[in-house]
Structures are given as C-alpha cells and as structure tokens.
mmCIF file of C-alpha atoms in Angstrom:
data_model
loop_
_atom_site.group_PDB
_atom_site.id
_atom_site.type_symbol
_atom_site.label_atom_id
_atom_site.label_comp_id
_atom_site.label_asym_id
_atom_site.label_seq_id
_atom_site.Cartn_x
_atom_site.Cartn_y
_atom_site.Cartn_z
ATOM 1 C CA MET A 219 97.419 68.870 85.497
ATOM 2 C CA LYS A 220 98.124 67.729 89.084
ATOM 3 C CA ILE A 221 97.925 64.316 89.933
ATOM 4 C CA THR A 222 97.972 63.630 94.150
ATOM 5 C CA TRP A 223 97.339 59.929 95.112
ATOM 6 C CA LEU A 224 95.270 59.609 98.427
ATOM 7 C CA GLY A 225 96.226 56.435 99.227
ATOM 8 C CA HIS A 226 94.962 53.215 98.291
ATOM 9 C CA ALA A 227 92.678 53.785 94.658
ATOM 10 C CA SER A 228 92.495 57.177 95.651
ATOM 11 C CA PHE A 229 92.971 60.258 93.958
ATOM 12 C CA ARG A 230 93.062 63.972 93.544
ATOM 13 C CA ILE A 231 93.459 65.367 89.724
ATOM 14 C CA GLU A 232 93.820 68.934 89.087
ATOM 15 C CA ILE A 233 92.724 69.244 85.705
ATOM 16 C CA GLU A 234 91.108 71.894 83.328
ATOM 17 C CA ASP A 235 89.048 73.668 85.229
ATOM 18 C CA ALA A 236 88.098 71.062 87.646
ATOM 19 C CA VAL A 237 89.365 69.418 90.740
ATOM 20 C CA ILE A 238 88.470 65.719 91.185
ATOM 21 C CA LEU A 239 88.005 63.631 94.177
ATOM 22 C CA LEU A 240 88.691 59.775 92.497
ATOM 23 C CA ASP A 241 87.361 57.444 94.690
ATOM 24 C CA PRO A 242 88.083 59.032 97.884
ATOM 25 C CA TRP A 243 88.704 57.067 101.158
ATOM 26 C CA PHE A 244 89.725 58.917 104.320
ATOM 27 C CA GLU A 245 87.749 57.133 107.401
ATOM 28 C CA GLY A 246 89.679 53.752 107.841
ATOM 29 C CA ASN A 247 92.514 54.119 104.978
ATOM 30 C CA PRO A 248 95.434 52.646 106.760
ATOM 31 C CA MET A 249 97.631 55.245 104.051
ATOM 32 C CA PHE A 250 96.042 58.797 104.503
ATOM 33 C CA PRO A 251 96.887 61.155 107.354
ATOM 34 C CA PRO A 252 93.666 61.784 108.708
ATOM 35 C CA GLU A 253 94.880 65.427 109.589
ATOM 36 C CA ARG A 254 95.539 66.381 105.887
ATOM 37 C CA ARG A 255 91.692 65.983 105.122
ATOM 38 C CA ALA A 256 91.094 69.119 104.600
ATOM 39 C CA GLU A 257 94.014 70.352 102.506
ATOM 40 C CA ALA A 258 93.231 67.055 100.555
ATOM 41 C CA ILE A 259 89.226 68.352 99.453
ATOM 42 C CA ALA A 260 90.429 71.566 99.332
ATOM 43 C CA GLY A 261 88.405 73.256 96.417
ATOM 44 C CA ALA A 262 86.931 70.092 94.382
ATOM 45 C CA THR A 263 84.890 70.422 92.123
ATOM 46 C CA HIS A 264 83.619 67.036 91.981
ATOM 47 C CA VAL A 265 83.584 63.502 93.177
ATOM 48 C CA LEU A 266 84.173 60.464 90.809
ATOM 49 C CA VAL A 267 83.374 57.005 92.098
ATOM 50 C CA THR A 268 84.322 53.824 90.215
ATOM 51 C CA HIS A 269 82.018 51.415 91.894
ATOM 52 C CA GLY A 270 80.237 51.120 95.275
ATOM 53 C CA HIS A 271 82.520 48.881 97.376
ATOM 54 C CA GLY A 272 83.632 50.505 101.032
ATOM 55 C CA ASP A 273 87.292 51.734 100.051
ATOM 56 C CA HIS A 274 86.260 53.586 96.832
ATOM 57 C CA ALA A 275 82.551 54.962 97.883
ATOM 58 C CA LYS A 276 81.922 54.995 101.597
ATOM 59 C CA ASP A 277 83.103 58.665 102.153
ATOM 60 C CA ALA A 278 81.874 60.232 98.933
ATOM 61 C CA PRO A 279 78.285 61.066 100.497
ATOM 62 C CA ALA A 280 80.016 63.238 103.183
ATOM 63 C CA ILE A 281 82.508 65.055 101.717
ATOM 64 C CA CYS A 282 79.475 65.934 98.716
ATOM 65 C CA GLU A 283 77.720 67.418 101.679
ATOM 66 C CA GLU A 284 80.284 69.597 103.456
ATOM 67 C CA LEU A 285 81.412 70.610 100.092
ATOM 68 C CA GLY A 286 78.213 71.077 97.955
ATOM 69 C CA ILE A 287 79.446 69.565 95.048
ATOM 70 C CA PRO A 288 77.785 66.515 92.775
ATOM 71 C CA ALA A 289 79.005 63.027 93.079
ATOM 72 C CA VAL A 290 79.708 61.497 89.727
ATOM 73 C CA ALA A 291 79.095 57.483 89.039
ATOM 74 C CA ILE A 292 76.763 54.916 87.504
ATOM 75 C CA TYR A 293 73.283 55.252 87.392
ATOM 76 C CA ASP A 294 72.497 53.040 89.677
ATOM 77 C CA LEU A 295 74.646 54.098 92.896
ATOM 78 C CA THR A 296 73.720 57.783 92.399
ATOM 79 C CA GLN A 297 70.154 56.730 92.841
ATOM 80 C CA TRP A 298 70.788 54.742 95.882
ATOM 81 C CA TRP A 299 72.793 58.216 97.450
ATOM 82 C CA ALA A 300 69.724 60.340 96.005
ATOM 83 C CA SER A 301 67.356 58.372 97.959
ATOM 84 C CA ARG A 302 68.973 58.645 101.589
ATOM 85 C CA HIS A 303 70.971 61.885 101.310
ATOM 86 C CA ASP A 304 70.744 65.648 100.258
ATOM 87 C CA PHE A 305 73.545 66.093 97.511
ATOM 88 C CA GLU A 306 73.882 66.890 93.916
ATOM 89 C CA THR A 307 74.512 63.181 91.357
ATOM 90 C CA ILE A 308 75.280 63.165 88.275
ATOM 91 C CA GLY A 309 74.557 59.220 86.703
ATOM 92 C CA PHE A 310 75.467 58.007 84.161
ATOM 93 C CA ASN A 311 76.614 54.609 82.372
ATOM 94 C CA LYS A 312 79.075 52.638 80.162
ATOM 95 C CA GLY A 313 79.957 54.276 76.762
ATOM 96 C CA GLY A 314 77.976 57.901 78.372
ATOM 97 C CA THR A 315 80.552 60.773 78.224
ATOM 98 C CA VAL A 316 79.401 63.700 80.842
ATOM 99 C CA ARG A 317 81.272 67.098 81.105
ATOM 100 C CA LEU A 318 82.418 68.088 84.267
ATOM 101 C CA GLY A 319 83.494 71.868 83.771
ATOM 102 C CA LYS A 320 86.144 71.307 80.804
ATOM 103 C CA VAL A 321 86.706 67.967 81.349
ATOM 104 C CA ALA A 322 85.217 65.084 79.070
ATOM 105 C CA VAL A 323 85.098 61.709 81.579
ATOM 106 C CA THR A 324 83.703 58.733 79.467
ATOM 107 C CA MET A 325 82.456 55.568 81.543
ATOM 108 C CA VAL A 326 83.877 52.710 80.493
ATOM 109 C CA ASN A 327 84.170 48.473 81.321
ATOM 110 C CA ALA A 328 85.504 46.883 84.576
ATOM 111 C CA THR A 329 85.868 43.306 86.021
ATOM 112 C CA HIS A 330 85.342 43.180 89.095
ATOM 113 C CA SER A 331 82.124 43.220 91.557
ATOM 114 C CA SER A 332 80.172 46.288 93.462
ATOM 115 C CA ALA A 333 77.938 46.509 96.353
ATOM 116 C CA THR A 334 77.719 48.617 99.856
ATOM 117 C CA GLN A 335 77.232 46.972 103.097
ATOM 118 C CA THR A 336 74.291 47.910 104.937
ATOM 119 C CA ALA A 337 73.083 46.350 108.468
ATOM 120 C CA ASN A 338 70.762 44.234 106.410
ATOM 121 C CA GLY A 339 73.752 42.885 104.266
ATOM 122 C CA PRO A 340 75.417 44.143 100.621
ATOM 123 C CA VAL A 341 73.141 46.040 98.932
ATOM 124 C CA TYR A 342 73.500 46.113 94.673
ATOM 125 C CA THR A 343 75.168 49.196 93.688
ATOM 126 C CA GLY A 344 75.309 49.550 90.044
ATOM 127 C CA THR A 345 78.372 47.524 88.201
ATOM 128 C CA GLU A 346 81.864 48.198 88.588
ATOM 129 C CA SER A 347 83.373 50.876 85.954
ATOM 130 C CA GLY A 348 86.394 52.622 85.009
ATOM 131 C CA TYR A 349 86.868 56.110 83.256
ATOM 132 C CA MET A 350 88.646 57.527 80.545
ATOM 133 C CA ILE A 351 89.116 61.355 82.012
ATOM 134 C CA ALA A 352 90.334 63.445 78.942
ATOM 135 C CA GLY A 353 91.661 67.353 79.336
ATOM 136 C CA GLU A 354 95.221 69.999 79.046
ATOM 137 C CA GLY A 355 95.340 67.089 75.708
ATOM 138 C CA HIS A 356 95.365 64.307 77.460
ATOM 139 C CA VAL A 357 93.902 61.667 78.525
ATOM 140 C CA ILE A 358 93.427 59.361 81.926
ATOM 141 C CA TYR A 359 92.751 55.643 82.246
ATOM 142 C CA ALA A 360 91.527 55.042 85.489
ATOM 143 C CA THR A 361 91.144 51.394 85.711
ATOM 144 C CA GLY A 362 88.943 51.263 88.826
ATOM 145 C CA ASP A 363 89.353 47.839 90.027
ATOM 146 C CA THR A 364 89.662 45.499 87.209
ATOM 147 C CA ASP A 365 91.224 42.737 85.772
ATOM 148 C CA ILE A 366 92.834 42.034 82.658
ATOM 149 C CA MET A 367 89.768 42.650 80.006
ATOM 150 C CA ALA A 368 89.659 42.028 76.104
ATOM 151 C CA ASP A 369 87.471 45.335 75.966
ATOM 152 C CA MET A 370 91.043 47.211 76.977
ATOM 153 C CA GLU A 371 91.913 46.783 73.360
ATOM 154 C CA TRP A 372 89.046 48.736 71.489
ATOM 155 C CA MET A 373 89.246 51.250 74.535
ATOM 156 C CA GLY A 374 92.995 51.448 74.090
ATOM 157 C CA GLU A 375 92.619 51.974 70.145
ATOM 158 C CA VAL A 376 89.371 54.293 70.793
ATOM 159 C CA HIS A 377 90.463 56.500 73.422
ATOM 160 C CA ASN A 378 94.054 56.414 73.483
ATOM 161 C CA PRO A 379 95.053 57.568 77.047
ATOM 162 C CA ASP A 380 98.648 58.589 77.542
ATOM 163 C CA ILE A 381 98.569 58.358 81.643
ATOM 164 C CA GLY A 382 97.522 55.305 83.344
ATOM 165 C CA LEU A 383 96.124 55.159 86.732
ATOM 166 C CA LEU A 384 96.745 51.438 87.209
ATOM 167 C CA CYS A 385 94.920 48.745 90.066
ATOM 168 C CA ALA A 386 98.070 46.523 90.554
ATOM 169 C CA GLY A 387 98.459 45.069 93.609
ATOM 170 C CA GLY A 388 96.939 41.763 93.214
ATOM 171 C CA HIS A 389 94.320 39.076 95.123
ATOM 172 C CA PHE A 390 91.169 41.966 94.541
ATOM 173 C CA THR A 391 92.545 42.858 91.200
ATOM 174 C CA MET A 392 95.052 42.990 89.201
ATOM 175 C CA ASP A 393 98.700 42.268 90.310
ATOM 176 C CA MET A 394 101.891 44.102 88.718
ATOM 177 C CA ALA A 395 102.729 41.621 86.339
ATOM 178 C CA ARG A 396 98.997 41.509 84.550
ATOM 179 C CA ALA A 397 98.861 44.651 85.197
ATOM 180 C CA SER A 398 101.917 45.355 83.312
ATOM 181 C CA TYR A 399 100.332 42.972 80.436
ATOM 182 C CA ALA A 400 97.551 44.786 79.776
ATOM 183 C CA ALA A 401 99.414 48.249 79.720
ATOM 184 C CA GLN A 402 102.264 46.621 77.151
ATOM 185 C CA ARG A 403 99.601 44.965 74.739
ATOM 186 C CA TYR A 404 96.425 47.433 74.966
ATOM 187 C CA PHE A 405 97.932 51.020 75.039
ATOM 188 C CA ASN A 406 100.542 53.650 74.594
ATOM 189 C CA PHE A 407 101.219 55.366 77.900
ATOM 190 C CA ARG A 408 103.812 57.575 78.376
ATOM 191 C CA THR A 409 102.849 57.415 82.013
ATOM 192 C CA VAL A 410 101.712 55.035 84.756
ATOM 193 C CA ILE A 411 101.246 55.210 88.488
ATOM 194 C CA PRO A 412 100.228 52.277 90.433
ATOM 195 C CA CYS A 413 97.208 52.394 92.764
ATOM 196 C CA HIS A 414 95.198 50.389 94.836
ATOM 197 C CA TYR A 415 98.678 48.020 96.961
ATOM 198 C CA ARG A 416 100.275 48.759 99.999
ATOM 199 C CA THR A 417 97.693 49.467 101.888
ATOM 200 C CA PHE A 418 97.255 45.798 103.358
ATOM 201 C CA PRO A 419 100.016 43.341 103.583
ATOM 202 C CA LEU A 420 97.775 41.329 101.308
ATOM 203 C CA LEU A 421 98.441 43.360 98.442
ATOM 204 C CA GLU A 422 101.572 44.261 95.962
ATOM 205 C CA GLN A 423 104.510 46.692 98.172
ATOM 206 C CA SER A 424 106.321 47.760 95.742
ATOM 207 C CA ALA A 425 105.984 48.693 91.557
ATOM 208 C CA ALA A 426 109.779 47.217 90.992
ATOM 209 C CA LEU A 427 108.235 44.711 88.285
ATOM 210 C CA MET A 428 106.064 47.376 86.668
ATOM 211 C CA LYS A 429 109.479 49.719 86.637
ATOM 212 C CA GLU A 430 111.882 46.304 85.125
ATOM 213 C CA VAL A 431 108.999 45.563 82.664
ATOM 214 C CA LEU A 432 107.347 48.543 81.498
ATOM 215 C CA THR A 433 110.667 50.056 79.438
ATOM 216 C CA GLY A 434 110.207 53.669 78.014
ATOM 217 C CA ILE A 435 107.425 54.434 80.083
ATOM 218 C CA ASP A 436 107.773 56.670 83.117
ATOM 219 C CA VAL A 437 105.901 54.515 85.949
ATOM 220 C CA ILE A 438 105.765 56.801 89.261
ATOM 221 C CA GLU A 439 105.099 55.443 92.320
ATOM 222 C CA PRO A 440 103.148 57.839 94.337
ATOM 223 C CA GLU A 441 103.877 58.881 97.751
ATOM 224 C CA VAL A 442 100.586 60.206 99.390
ATOM 225 C CA MET A 443 99.959 64.177 99.486
ATOM 226 C CA GLN A 444 103.033 64.421 96.749
ATOM 227 C CA PRO A 445 101.302 66.142 93.552
ATOM 228 C CA ILE A 446 102.739 64.244 90.073
ATOM 229 C CA GLU A 447 102.717 67.203 87.833
ATOM 230 C CA ILE A 448 102.345 66.585 83.849
#
C-alpha cells in the first residue's frame, strides 16, 4: 500500500487493485506543485470525496472527465454532479459500503458543513462524511473535515482502523490536540498521518504536539508527493 499526500486534505491511495484520489484539490492548492498534476492522477481508478467544499470537491469533475473514472461520494453530491457533467458517479450514504475493485469503502459520520459555491450562492451538497477504507489487511480511517464526535467510539470498535488520516489543522476542523485526544480515546492506530494543516497561515504548521502525545504510534508528517509505504 502507498499513501501519498497531495497537500491539504488530498491523498493518492494505492491499495489492492485501486488507485483512489481522496479529496483531490490541485487548482488553488498552495501546497501542490501544478507541474506534477499528471503524475498525481496517473492510473487513478476512483475519486472519493468527503464533502462539497471547494478545497475537497472542486477538482473532482475535471479529473473524472479527463480519466473516465467514477466519482464516489454522498448521494446528494453525486446527483448534483450528474445533473451537470457526463461521468459515472457512485452515490451512497452513511453506513453504506461500496466496493471499489477489491477495496471496501464504508461511509461514516463527520461533523462539519457541506456546500458548493455557485454564482447564485451556496448549494447544499449532502452532509459531510468520513470513510473507512479496507484492503490489504488494513483499515484506513479518513476523517474528512470534522471535530471530535462521540460516534468515534463505535466507529473504532466496529471498524478497528489501524491507519488514521486525521484532519488536525484547527480553525475549520480539529486541531492537533483534539485530534490526538480522539486518536487516544477512541482508536488503536498503528499509524497516523495528519492533514488539513500547513496549507494556510491560520492552520497549524507542525505535528510536533501530536508526535509528543501519541506515544507508541507512528505519527508521520507527510511531504507532498512523497509516497508512504505501509
């Protein structure tokens, strides 16, 4: 398995027979080198989106049309895309599981907001979500944008994820302290990769606190376009 950070909350996940682009955001992403876009999306089989905000969903239609691959997201968002674009969509909802090749993806709750900005103002695009991504004997919990939730207790018990892609930048999501608290209380991670940080000055710039708090867990501060092999 390879997990490659694309900056902000975007990842390329190579797992089983799938290459999943999670919340890919290139246009306007100050962390991503635009000359490496073709490399980042090469061979992708699915685009998986957690919610409708532009820093997570804006680039999904263009990528799906360019590569001829499906967009996978909450039903409301996929229906909105389908009414405006010509690419395959896989829409589902909280508690549902879809198969992306040999990979099982289950949608779980998050607490945030979700809308797409248009010329006529914001458009509702279904509720925010996270994902449990299971394959190769691992379960990845991609939180999406969220704060701590009591739901994390049963999510940890039912899915038992060993890898966490945790939003941790603060201001719009959990910060490093809150994400570390959630990781300790609700999960038994072996590996944690923070995200949704360093992008802008108002977000946290370092995972040093998380590394200090999460003893016994491999906390990896990712670098853009540098694959993490697990």
